Amino acid sequence: MSEQRVIVVGGGLAGLAASVRIAEAGLPVDLFSMVPVKRSHSVCAQGGINACNEVARQQGYSEYEHFDETIYGGDFLADQGPVLEMANWAPKIIDLLDRMGVPFNRTHEGFRDLRLFGGSLFKRTHFAGATTGQQLLYALDEQTRRYTAEGKVTQYTFWEFLYPIVENERCVGIVAQDMRTMQIRAFRGAAVVMATGGNGLIFGKSTNSVICTGGAASRCYQAGAKYGNPEMIQVHPTAIPGADKCRLMSESARGEGGRVWVPKNVGDTRRPTDIPENERYYILEERYPKYKNLVPRDIATREIFDVCVNEGMGIDGSNQVYLDLTHRDPDYLTEKLGGILDIYEKFVGENPRFTPMRIFPAVHYSMGGLWTTYTPGDYNPDSPLPAHKSGNPIPIDSNPGHGLTIGAPNNMMTSITGLYAFGEVNFAYHGATRLGANALLSCIFDGLCNGQSVVNYVRNEAPTVDTINQSVYDNAVKSEQDKHDAILATSREPSEASPEYNPYQIGIEMGDIMNAQSTVVKTGAGLTKCLDKLAELRERYKKVRLADGAMWTNQSLSYTRSVGDMLILAEAIAKAGLLREESRGSHYRTDFPDRDDDKFWKTSVATYNTSTQLSDIEFVEVKKGLVQSRPRTYGKTDDAKDTAKTPEPATAS
Amino acid sequence: MTTATAHQPTSDKPKAVPGRSVIFKIKRCDGPGKPFRWESFKVPTEPGSNVISCLKWIAANPTTTDGKQTTPVVWDSGCLEEVCGACTMVINGRVRQSCSCLIDDYAPREGDTVTLEPMSKFPVIRDLWVDRERMFNALERVKGWVPIDGTYNLGAGPQESPEHQQMRYALSECMTCGCCLEACPQFLKEEDPKNWDTAFIGAQAISQARYFNEHETGARLKGDRMDVLTGPGGVSDCGNAQNCVKVCPKHIPLTESIGAVGRSATVHAIKKFFLGH
Ligand SMILES: Cc1cc2nc3c(=O)[nH]c(=O)nc-3n(C[C@H](O)[C@H](O)[C@H](O)COP(=O)(O)OP(=O)(O)OC[C@H]3O[C@@H](n4cnc5c(N)ncnc54)[C@H](O)[C@@H]3O)c2cc1C
Ligand code: SF4
Ligand code: SF4
Ligand code: FES
């Protein structure tokens, strides 16, 4: 009997790792992507990928500590089993990437070099210059090309996923559209893996690529897949504000010694290099003497925001602070950070090796995503253990199967049977904040580890899709064709040139309100205002006018369709933020500034209500069990606020 | 390597006028086989404007300078930080990425013109969007991968000196943008995939072949790669014009790669001659 086919939607790290793993196991893969997979958003990742390694291990680090850091970093919102499994796999994933030829930076002796990253006191981040994501993506792209050449993977490039096809409560295929010919058709698949990445475009300008709309996730959500922790959006502390997007200045800049500061004298107009040490306020070093500039992202973001917005200490009164690398040797910087320093130079026109960079926070990553399930592994302590201390014996070794039951068909399956979510579109690993350099890991881990689950599902549980009645597929196509034609028809209606119904204008207003009310600092009143505005935009969207009626390569149509999908996801993000009356990780409510474990040590799970066309949010207990919850302080000095007002002279280090 | 003088601002650059509008003259085409036409748009700029932010403005306000309502311009883009290669086009006659093309540099004065054209060496899909499938096909032809034994847990890869890693890293940054091919006098537009096996393959794939040959495990396929690169359309078709290396946005040492592959080609040919296969 010929094997059933698997559909993978998305060719970033998660989708490619899944395709390689599934094809290797012998199942044919149909891989869909809106861009040539080599251009997927993963290419943007700069800093690196985390894993325990021999050097760190001999200094007292372990996979277990990596796990503990990730849980603590995520403010205990993630279920713990999958995170343990991911940390345990990490060193083996690095080895595999190494074998694939990734040009990881090397030590003199020829071993893989390591750098510091936020949330850890050990060097555990592997990197290839400052373009690690590009190098990892290329390595997986190359392996996928090999399988494509062998006929095991079929690539559908420039095809947009439109909707999952669900029959008898199982996902049995997808509807997709060729972005050039505009043909809409159905594809049969015994299982479907969504690996469509993040949703930064909902917030207007972000650090994401232009395809990161979250549209694909929203379509699964509308089809009945639940969505977990939508309100958990990471704002990266250090981005370069720009006219079309905010370009990231990677955390590795701080890992390599970058210091964040503002002039102590508000309104100091001197050039930064002319301001002496003792007239600079090193924000993070003074407020967090232990982790200094390497506190996790949400903390760095809020402190920068606080200094600019609340204390009015931003450079020249603007919302910008300095990120300073000028104390390091320029050649060293070129070797370690060349890629990102070039980006700054190219887009700002100043050389960061000699002039401190001007940066401000920007939306970066979605911890929330399609809600998924799993089968726990064999490690289940009687009661959760206290925080792990470096160097202490570890309670469990790093063999596979302790955190997850490897190959269990439901691992990272959404609430729709046979529909999986891998990579950034999955909500499972990063809780309320993601640690830097853990995303690439979670993407590849999903593909490699949970790809096996897909294989087992297809071989043991999936229906035989070839025998499903063709009408199921025809109806699904018709429904998408109707939606498509309805949008297209608006281009022929008498053009009221009113910007009110222009899809791009609606997109801009959505971005503005979401950015203002649903990112760094949230309040009940602000989120309510945000929900009202979204309701207005949904009404306007009903009368949206398309400016392009072409039946060939109609990008406006694709964008307009995704604006509708983004509005739906935006509502879930804002509503879950409103209902979570606490502060946890990236979710910070000034009206509820503390973490409230009694009420909210819970996942917010959104379900799309087809009659109200709004989200229903429930809060579901987080599975505890491996480590105990503890306050997430990163050793902040209690009198940081006072220090901020009368700063001590910074010690040059 | 950067030198201490590299940060000195170039003083001959005219200072950009804030709040100005510039003219975008765009070569458009509705699809394969359709005629080209030019349309102009007057676009207001803001500090930091680049070609992409201006194309986005046009998408939201698709009216030409003659007051004619038209369709939004179609173009390809992804990362917006010059790392994915998608947004390549010909700007004021020179091929480059549009996302890193700052308007302050290209059109500093009120009413200055920026001309946008699709790349000429690839078939146009619509407007500024071209089909670069041939470049990915070339990577497949040169077996652009490391033939590992599978994704099982088999330990680390080969150790490597930092110098060798830096050399490979420089090659690995190729983002398949096509600038080198657009600028190459030997690389010609070829719409029919049947001819891709014999037309000049170009600097991008030659350099990538070298990249994989330089990896200990990757080198196992060197013979296969050299078979392709010593065949029709291979490295000997290069006329050594060196245009490629001048336009490569990632500063990939393309002429060095062509030289290295050329030398391997000679060795490969001799070996083949004596081994008789
Ligand atoms: C600037 C930047 C720097 C980063 N640096 C780091 C870092 O140093 N370390 C780290 O760990 N993480 C980093 N991250 C995060 C990390 O890069 C991402 O989380 C990760 O790459 C996401 O990978 P993915 O495979 O889930 O999705 P993506 O790489 O986003 O791929 C999504 C894929 O889905 C496809 N797709 C989307 N919608 C559709 C549709 N409707 N139909 C068909 N196909 C579709 C796309 O074509 C694409 O192939 C960074 C992120 C950014 C923005
Ligand atoms: S050196 Fe060769 S590949 Fe480069 S532009 Fe000249 S002919 Fe083309
Ligand atoms: S070699 Fe340079 S110019 Fe050619 S495709 Fe690669 S990055 Fe582009
Ligand atoms: S959009 Fe990626 S290179 Fe310009």
GROMACS .gro file of N, CA and C and ligand atoms in nm, chain A residues 8-17 31-50 115 117 125-126 130-133 136-137 156 158-163 174-177 179 194-199 206-209 211-217 219 234 236 245-252 297 340 343 363-366 422-426 430 434-444 446 558 562, chain B residues 79 81 83, ligand 1:
model
  383
    8VAL      N    1   0.265   1.996   0.506
    8VAL     CA    2   0.331   2.089   0.597
    8VAL      C    3   0.309   2.230   0.542
    9VAL      N    4   0.251   2.317   0.622
    9VAL     CA    5   0.229   2.455   0.579
    9VAL      C    6   0.331   2.544   0.647
   10GLY      N    7   0.423   2.597   0.569
   10GLY     CA    8   0.526   2.684   0.625
   10GLY      C    9   0.662   2.620   0.612
   11GLY      N   10   0.756   2.696   0.559
   11GLY     CA   11   0.891   2.646   0.538
   11GLY      C   12   0.995   2.728   0.612
   12GLY      N   13   0.962   2.770   0.734
   12GLY     CA   14   1.064   2.826   0.823
   12GLY      C   15   1.135   2.709   0.890
   13LEU      N   16   1.205   2.738   0.997
   13LEU     CA   17   1.280   2.630   1.063
   13LEU      C   18   1.189   2.516   1.105
   14ALA      N   19   1.073   2.549   1.160
   14ALA     CA   20   0.985   2.445   1.210
   14ALA      C   21   0.933   2.358   1.096
   15GLY      N   22   0.885   2.422   0.990
   15GLY     CA   23   0.829   2.347   0.878
   15GLY      C   24   0.933   2.263   0.806
   16LEU      N   25   1.054   2.317   0.793
   16LEU     CA   26   1.158   2.241   0.722
   16LEU      C   27   1.206   2.124   0.807
   17ALA      N   28   1.225   2.149   0.937
   17ALA     CA   29   1.268   2.038   1.023
   17ALA      C   30   1.164   1.927   1.020
   31LEU      N   31   0.486   2.043   0.082
   31LEU     CA   32   0.530   2.158   0.161
   31LEU      C   33   0.482   2.287   0.095
   32PHE      N   34   0.403   2.365   0.169
   32PHE     CA   35   0.344   2.489   0.116
   32PHE      C   36   0.411   2.610   0.178
   33SER      N   37   0.438   2.710   0.096
   33SER     CA   38   0.493   2.832   0.153
   33SER      C   39   0.458   2.952   0.065
   34MET      N   40   0.437   3.066   0.129
   34MET     CA   41   0.406   3.189   0.055
   34MET      C   42   0.531   3.248  -0.009
   35VAL      N   43   0.647   3.205   0.037
   35VAL     CA   44   0.773   3.254  -0.020
   35VAL      C   45   0.862   3.133  -0.046
   36PRO      N   46   0.961   3.143  -0.135
   36PRO     CA   47   1.058   3.034  -0.143
   36PRO      C   48   1.107   3.007  -0.001
   37VAL      N   49   1.110   2.881   0.040
   37VAL     CA   50   1.132   2.855   0.183
   37VAL      C   51   1.263   2.916   0.232
   38LYS      N   52   1.358   2.930   0.144
   38LYS     CA   53   1.486   2.989   0.184
   38LYS      C   54   1.473   3.136   0.224
   39ARG      N   55   1.358   3.197   0.191
   39ARG     CA   56   1.336   3.337   0.229
   39ARG      C   57   1.240   3.350   0.347
   40SER      N   58   1.209   3.240   0.414
   40SER     CA   59   1.115   3.247   0.527
   40SER      C   60   1.169   3.338   0.637
   41HIS      N   61   1.079   3.381   0.721
   41HIS     CA   62   1.114   3.478   0.825
   41HIS      C   63   1.227   3.430   0.918
   42SER      N   64   1.241   3.300   0.935
   42SER     CA   65   1.349   3.249   1.022
   42SER      C   66   1.485   3.304   0.981
   43VAL      N   67   1.497   3.346   0.855
   43VAL     CA   68   1.623   3.398   0.805
   43VAL      C   69   1.667   3.522   0.884
   44CYS      N   70   1.573   3.588   0.948
   44CYS     CA   71   1.604   3.712   1.022
   44CYS      C   72   1.674   3.687   1.155
   45ALA      N   73   1.661   3.568   1.209
   45ALA     CA   74   1.713   3.547   1.345
   45ALA      C   75   1.863   3.568   1.345
   46GLN      N   76   1.907   3.636   1.447
   46GLN     CA   77   2.045   3.683   1.445
   46GLN      C   78   2.131   3.616   1.549
   47GLY      N   79   2.083   3.622   1.674
   47GLY     CA   80   2.171   3.599   1.788
   47GLY      C   81   2.223   3.458   1.805
   48GLY      N   82   2.136   3.358   1.802
   48GLY     CA   83   2.187   3.224   1.827
   48GLY      C   84   2.082   3.128   1.876
   49ILE      N   85   2.129   3.012   1.917
   49ILE     CA   86   2.042   2.903   1.961
   49ILE      C   87   2.102   2.840   2.086
   50ASN      N   88   2.017   2.821   2.186
   50ASN     CA   89   2.064   2.775   2.317
   50ASN      C   90   2.074   2.625   2.328
  115ARG      N   91   2.829   3.215   2.328
  115ARG     CA   92   2.816   3.352   2.378
  115ARG      C   93   2.711   3.358   2.489
  117PHE      N   94   2.376   3.508   2.669
  117PHE     CA   95   2.246   3.558   2.625
  117PHE      C   96   2.161   3.584   2.748
  125THR      N   97   2.487   2.984   2.433
  125THR     CA   98   2.426   3.019   2.305
  125THR      C   99   2.526   2.997   2.192
  126HIS      N  100   2.488   2.908   2.099
  126HIS     CA  101   2.571   2.877   1.982
  126HIS      C  102   2.533   2.974   1.871
  130ALA      N  103   2.638   3.689   1.319
  130ALA     CA  104   2.515   3.748   1.370
  130ALA      C  105   2.400   3.716   1.276
  131THR      N  106   2.412   3.605   1.204
  131THR     CA  107   2.304   3.565   1.113
  131THR      C  108   2.272   3.417   1.136
  132THR      N  109   2.260   3.381   1.263
  132THR     CA  110   2.241   3.239   1.296
  132THR      C  111   2.115   3.182   1.232
  133GLY      N  112   2.006   3.258   1.235
  133GLY     CA  113   1.881   3.207   1.178
  133GLY      C  114   1.897   3.177   1.031
  136LEU      N  115   2.097   2.853   0.995
  136LEU     CA  116   2.020   2.733   1.030
  136LEU      C  117   1.915   2.706   0.923
  137LEU      N  118   1.848   2.812   0.880
  137LEU     CA  119   1.743   2.794   0.779
  137LEU      C  120   1.804   2.738   0.650
  156TYR      N  121   0.531   2.343  -0.285
  156TYR     CA  122   0.435   2.436  -0.345
  156TYR      C  123   0.473   2.576  -0.300
  158PHE      N  124   0.498   2.986  -0.327
  158PHE     CA  125   0.403   3.092  -0.362
  158PHE      C  126   0.260   3.038  -0.361
  159TRP      N  127   0.234   2.946  -0.272
  159TRP     CA  128   0.097   2.900  -0.247
  159TRP      C  129   0.058   2.946  -0.107
  160GLU      N  130  -0.060   3.004  -0.097
  160GLU     CA  131  -0.107   3.053   0.032
  160GLU      C  132  -0.212   2.958   0.089
  161PHE      N  133  -0.188   2.915   0.212
  161PHE     CA  134  -0.286   2.832   0.283
  161PHE      C  135  -0.409   2.917   0.312
  162LEU      N  136  -0.529   2.863   0.280
  162LEU     CA  137  -0.651   2.939   0.308
  162LEU      C  138  -0.734   2.880   0.421
  163TYR      N  139  -0.744   2.748   0.427
  163TYR     CA  140  -0.832   2.691   0.530
  163TYR      C  141  -0.803   2.543   0.548
  174ILE      N  142  -0.619   2.061   0.308
  174ILE     CA  143  -0.625   2.207   0.314
  174ILE      C  144  -0.676   2.262   0.181
  175VAL      N  145  -0.722   2.386   0.188
  175VAL     CA  146  -0.747   2.462   0.067
  175VAL      C  147  -0.634   2.564   0.056
  176ALA      N  148  -0.579   2.579  -0.065
  176ALA     CA  149  -0.470   2.674  -0.083
  176ALA      C  150  -0.488   2.745  -0.216
  177GLN      N  151  -0.419   2.859  -0.229
  177GLN     CA  152  -0.429   2.939  -0.351
  177GLN      C  153  -0.291   2.969  -0.406
  179MET      N  154  -0.051   3.204  -0.557
  179MET     CA  155  -0.048   3.350  -0.549
  179MET      C  156  -0.022   3.415  -0.684
  194MET      N  157   0.087   2.285   1.080
  194MET     CA  158   0.096   2.429   1.062
  194MET      C  159   0.230   2.475   1.119
  195ALA      N  160   0.309   2.543   1.039
  195ALA     CA  161   0.438   2.594   1.086
  195ALA      C  162   0.453   2.733   1.026
  196THR      N  163   0.351   2.816   1.051
  196THR     CA  164   0.337   2.941   0.978
  196THR      C  165   0.391   3.063   1.053
  197GLY      N  166   0.456   3.042   1.167
  197GLY     CA  167   0.528   3.152   1.232
  197GLY      C  168   0.439   3.248   1.309
  198GLY      N  169   0.490   3.369   1.330
  198GLY     CA  170   0.429   3.464   1.423
  198GLY      C  171   0.330   3.560   1.359
  199ASN      N  172   0.290   3.662   1.436
  199ASN     CA  173   0.182   3.751   1.394
  199ASN      C  174   0.213   3.898   1.417
  206SER      N  175   0.678   4.597   1.332
  206SER     CA  176   0.739   4.509   1.430
  206SER      C  177   0.873   4.468   1.373
  207THR      N  178   0.938   4.373   1.439
  207THR     CA  179   1.066   4.324   1.385
  207THR      C  180   1.043   4.211   1.285
  208ASN      N  181   0.917   4.176   1.260
  208ASN     CA  182   0.887   4.058   1.178
  208ASN      C  183   0.894   4.088   1.028
  209SER      N  184   0.897   3.981   0.949
  209SER     CA  185   0.891   3.991   0.804
  209SER      C  186   0.749   4.026   0.760
  211ILE      N  187   0.536   3.880   0.582
  211ILE     CA  188   0.433   3.776   0.574
  211ILE      C  189   0.383   3.732   0.711
  212CYS      N  190   0.440   3.787   0.819
  212CYS     CA  191   0.403   3.740   0.953
  212CYS      C  192   0.274   3.807   0.999
  213THR      N  193   0.164   3.772   0.934
  213THR     CA  194   0.036   3.833   0.966
  213THR      C  195  -0.040   3.754   1.071
  214GLY      N  196  -0.004   3.629   1.090
  214GLY     CA  197  -0.087   3.543   1.174
  214GLY      C  198  -0.212   3.497   1.102
  215GLY      N  199  -0.225   3.530   0.974
  215GLY     CA  200  -0.346   3.495   0.898
  215GLY      C  201  -0.374   3.346   0.899
  216ALA      N  202  -0.271   3.266   0.878
  216ALA     CA  203  -0.292   3.121   0.872
  216ALA      C  204  -0.340   3.067   1.006
  217ALA      N  205  -0.279   3.115   1.114
  217ALA     CA  206  -0.321   3.070   1.247
  217ALA      C  207  -0.465   3.111   1.272
  219ARG      N  208  -0.698   3.149   1.059
  219ARG     CA  209  -0.792   3.066   0.981
  219ARG      C  210  -0.815   2.933   1.051
  234GLN      N  211   0.579   3.927   2.296
  234GLN     CA  212   0.707   3.979   2.341
  234GLN      C  213   0.745   4.106   2.267
  236HIS      N  214   1.057   4.337   2.204
  236HIS     CA  215   1.203   4.329   2.218
  236HIS      C  216   1.256   4.464   2.261
  245LYS      N  217   0.960   4.925   0.898
  245LYS     CA  218   0.959   4.823   1.001
  245LYS      C  219   1.058   4.863   1.109
  246CYS      N  220   1.054   4.793   1.223
  246CYS     CA  221   1.152   4.819   1.326
  246CYS      C  222   1.256   4.708   1.315
  247ARG      N  223   1.377   4.744   1.282
  247ARG     CA  224   1.479   4.640   1.263
  247ARG      C  225   1.540   4.603   1.396
  248LEU      N  226   1.557   4.476   1.415
  248LEU     CA  227   1.605   4.429   1.542
  248LEU      C  228   1.753   4.457   1.561
  249MET      N  229   1.789   4.495   1.682
  249MET     CA  230   1.929   4.491   1.720
  249MET      C  231   1.939   4.378   1.821
  250SER      N  232   1.997   4.268   1.778
  250SER     CA  233   1.989   4.143   1.853
  250SER      C  234   2.039   4.156   1.996
  251GLU      N  235   1.983   4.068   2.080
  251GLU     CA  236   2.029   4.058   2.218
  251GLU      C  237   2.177   4.024   2.225
  252SER      N  238   2.229   3.965   2.118
  252SER     CA  239   2.371   3.931   2.121
  252SER      C  240   2.457   4.056   2.134
  297ARG      N  241   1.395   3.989   2.829
  297ARG     CA  242   1.349   4.096   2.742
  297ARG      C  243   1.238   4.182   2.799
  340ILE      N  244   2.474   4.226   1.218
  340ILE     CA  245   2.376   4.321   1.273
  340ILE      C  246   2.430   4.463   1.276
  343ILE      N  247   2.362   4.608   0.950
  343ILE     CA  248   2.223   4.648   0.935
  343ILE      C  249   2.205   4.790   0.991
  363VAL      N  250   0.760   4.530   1.896
  363VAL     CA  251   0.696   4.398   1.900
  363VAL      C  252   0.781   4.298   1.821
  364HIS      N  253   0.797   4.178   1.877
  364HIS     CA  254   0.899   4.088   1.825
  364HIS      C  255   0.853   3.944   1.809
  365TYR      N  256   0.777   3.893   1.902
  365TYR     CA  257   0.754   3.748   1.904
  365TYR      C  258   0.623   3.720   1.976
  366SER      N  259   0.554   3.615   1.930
  366SER     CA  260   0.431   3.575   1.999
  366SER      C  261   0.455   3.445   2.075
  422PHE      N  262   0.356   2.366   1.490
  422PHE     CA  263   0.499   2.360   1.524
  422PHE      C  264   0.560   2.499   1.510
  423GLY      N  265   0.657   2.528   1.594
  423GLY     CA  266   0.731   2.653   1.581
  423GLY      C  267   0.659   2.769   1.648
  424GLU      N  268   0.682   2.890   1.596
  424GLU     CA  269   0.627   3.008   1.665
  424GLU      C  270   0.475   3.006   1.670
  425VAL      N  271   0.412   2.938   1.578
  425VAL     CA  272   0.265   2.935   1.577
  425VAL      C  273   0.210   2.847   1.689
  426ASN      N  274   0.298   2.772   1.755
  426ASN     CA  275   0.259   2.688   1.868
  426ASN      C  276   0.277   2.768   1.997
  430HIS      N  277   0.715   2.873   2.571
  430HIS     CA  278   0.780   2.992   2.623
  430HIS      C  279   0.698   3.068   2.728
  434ARG      N  280   0.959   3.460   2.623
  434ARG     CA  281   1.057   3.369   2.567
  434ARG      C  282   1.197   3.421   2.596
  435LEU      N  283   1.285   3.332   2.638
  435LEU     CA  284   1.425   3.370   2.653
  435LEU      C  285   1.488   3.379   2.514
  436GLY      N  286   1.580   3.473   2.499
  436GLY     CA  287   1.651   3.488   2.373
  436GLY      C  288   1.717   3.357   2.334
  437ALA      N  289   1.715   3.327   2.204
  437ALA     CA  290   1.781   3.209   2.148
  437ALA      C  291   1.713   3.077   2.185
  438ASN      N  292   1.594   3.086   2.241
  438ASN     CA  293   1.517   2.963   2.265
  438ASN      C  294   1.415   2.936   2.155
  439ALA      N  295   1.388   3.036   2.069
  439ALA     CA  296   1.284   3.016   1.966
  439ALA      C  297   1.333   2.923   1.857
  440LEU      N  298   1.454   2.949   1.809
  440LEU     CA  299   1.507   2.863   1.704
  440LEU      C  300   1.508   2.720   1.754
  441LEU      N  301   1.544   2.705   1.881
  441LEU     CA  302   1.546   2.572   1.940
  441LEU      C  303   1.408   2.509   1.938
  442SER      N  304   1.307   2.584   1.982
  442SER     CA  305   1.173   2.523   1.990
  442SER      C  306   1.122   2.488   1.851
  443CYS      N  307   1.156   2.568   1.750
  443CYS     CA  308   1.112   2.538   1.613
  443CYS      C  309   1.171   2.405   1.565
  444ILE      N  310   1.301   2.391   1.580
  444ILE     CA  311   1.366   2.272   1.528
  444ILE      C  312   1.329   2.150   1.612
  446ASP      N  313   1.044   2.104   1.765
  446ASP     CA  314   0.910   2.063   1.721
  446ASP      C  315   0.920   1.974   1.597
  558SER      N  316  -0.475   3.925  -0.140
  558SER     CA  317  -0.420   3.841  -0.034
  558SER      C  318  -0.405   3.921   0.095
  562SER      N  319  -0.612   3.887   0.459
  562SER     CA  320  -0.545   3.865   0.587
  562SER      C  321  -0.579   3.973   0.689
  732CYS      N  322   1.201   4.007   0.452
  732CYS     CA  323   1.262   4.045   0.580
  732CYS      C  324   1.267   4.195   0.604
  734GLU      N  325   1.523   4.363   0.588
  734GLU     CA  326   1.651   4.402   0.645
  734GLU      C  327   1.769   4.344   0.566
  736VAL      N  328   1.832   4.053   0.419
  736VAL     CA  329   1.889   3.922   0.453
  736VAL      C  330   1.814   3.808   0.383
  931LIG     C1  331   1.458   3.988   1.376
  931LIG     C2  332   1.441   3.861   1.453
  931LIG     C3  333   1.550   3.801   1.515
  931LIG     C4  334   1.536   3.682   1.586
  931LIG     N1  335   1.646   3.626   1.645
  931LIG     C5  336   1.633   3.508   1.712
  931LIG     C6  337   1.746   3.445   1.770
  931LIG     O1  338   1.858   3.493   1.763
  931LIG     N2  339   1.729   3.329   1.835
  931LIG     C7  340   1.605   3.270   1.844
  931LIG     O2  341   1.597   3.163   1.902
  931LIG     N3  342   1.497   3.328   1.788
  931LIG     C8  343   1.507   3.445   1.722
  931LIG     N4  344   1.396   3.504   1.667
  931LIG     C9  345   1.267   3.432   1.665
  931LIG    C10  346   1.268   3.327   1.556
  931LIG     O3  347   1.338   3.375   1.444
  931LIG    C11  348   1.129   3.289   1.508
  931LIG     O4  349   1.048   3.264   1.616
  931LIG    C12  350   1.136   3.164   1.423
  931LIG     O5  351   1.226   3.182   1.318
  931LIG    C13  352   1.000   3.125   1.368
  931LIG     O6  353   1.018   3.015   1.281
  931LIG     P1  354   0.894   2.935   1.225
  931LIG     O7  355   0.951   2.817   1.154
  931LIG     O8  356   0.796   2.910   1.331
  931LIG     O9  357   0.824   3.032   1.122
  931LIG     P2  358   0.879   3.133   1.002
  931LIG    O10  359   1.023   3.122   0.987
  931LIG    O11  360   0.816   3.260   1.034
  931LIG    O12  361   0.817   3.067   0.876
  931LIG    C14  362   0.681   3.073   0.848
  931LIG    C15  363   0.656   3.000   0.720
  931LIG    O13  364   0.517   2.987   0.701
  931LIG    C16  365   0.483   3.026   0.571
  931LIG     N5  366   0.348   3.078   0.575
  931LIG    C17  367   0.295   3.171   0.657
  931LIG     N6  368   0.164   3.190   0.629
  931LIG    C18  369   0.135   3.106   0.527
  931LIG    C19  370   0.018   3.079   0.453
  931LIG     N7  371  -0.097   3.142   0.478
  931LIG     N8  372   0.025   2.988   0.354
  931LIG    C20  373   0.141   2.923   0.326
  931LIG     N9  374   0.254   2.944   0.394
  931LIG    C21  375   0.251   3.035   0.493
  931LIG    C22  376   0.586   3.126   0.530
  931LIG    O14  377   0.597   3.130   0.390
  931LIG    C23  378   0.710   3.068   0.596
  931LIG    O15  379   0.769   2.972   0.512
  931LIG    C24  380   1.410   3.624   1.597
  931LIG    C25  381   1.300   3.684   1.537
  931LIG    C26  382   1.314   3.804   1.467
  931LIG    C27  383   1.194   3.871   1.411
   0.00000   0.00000   0.00000
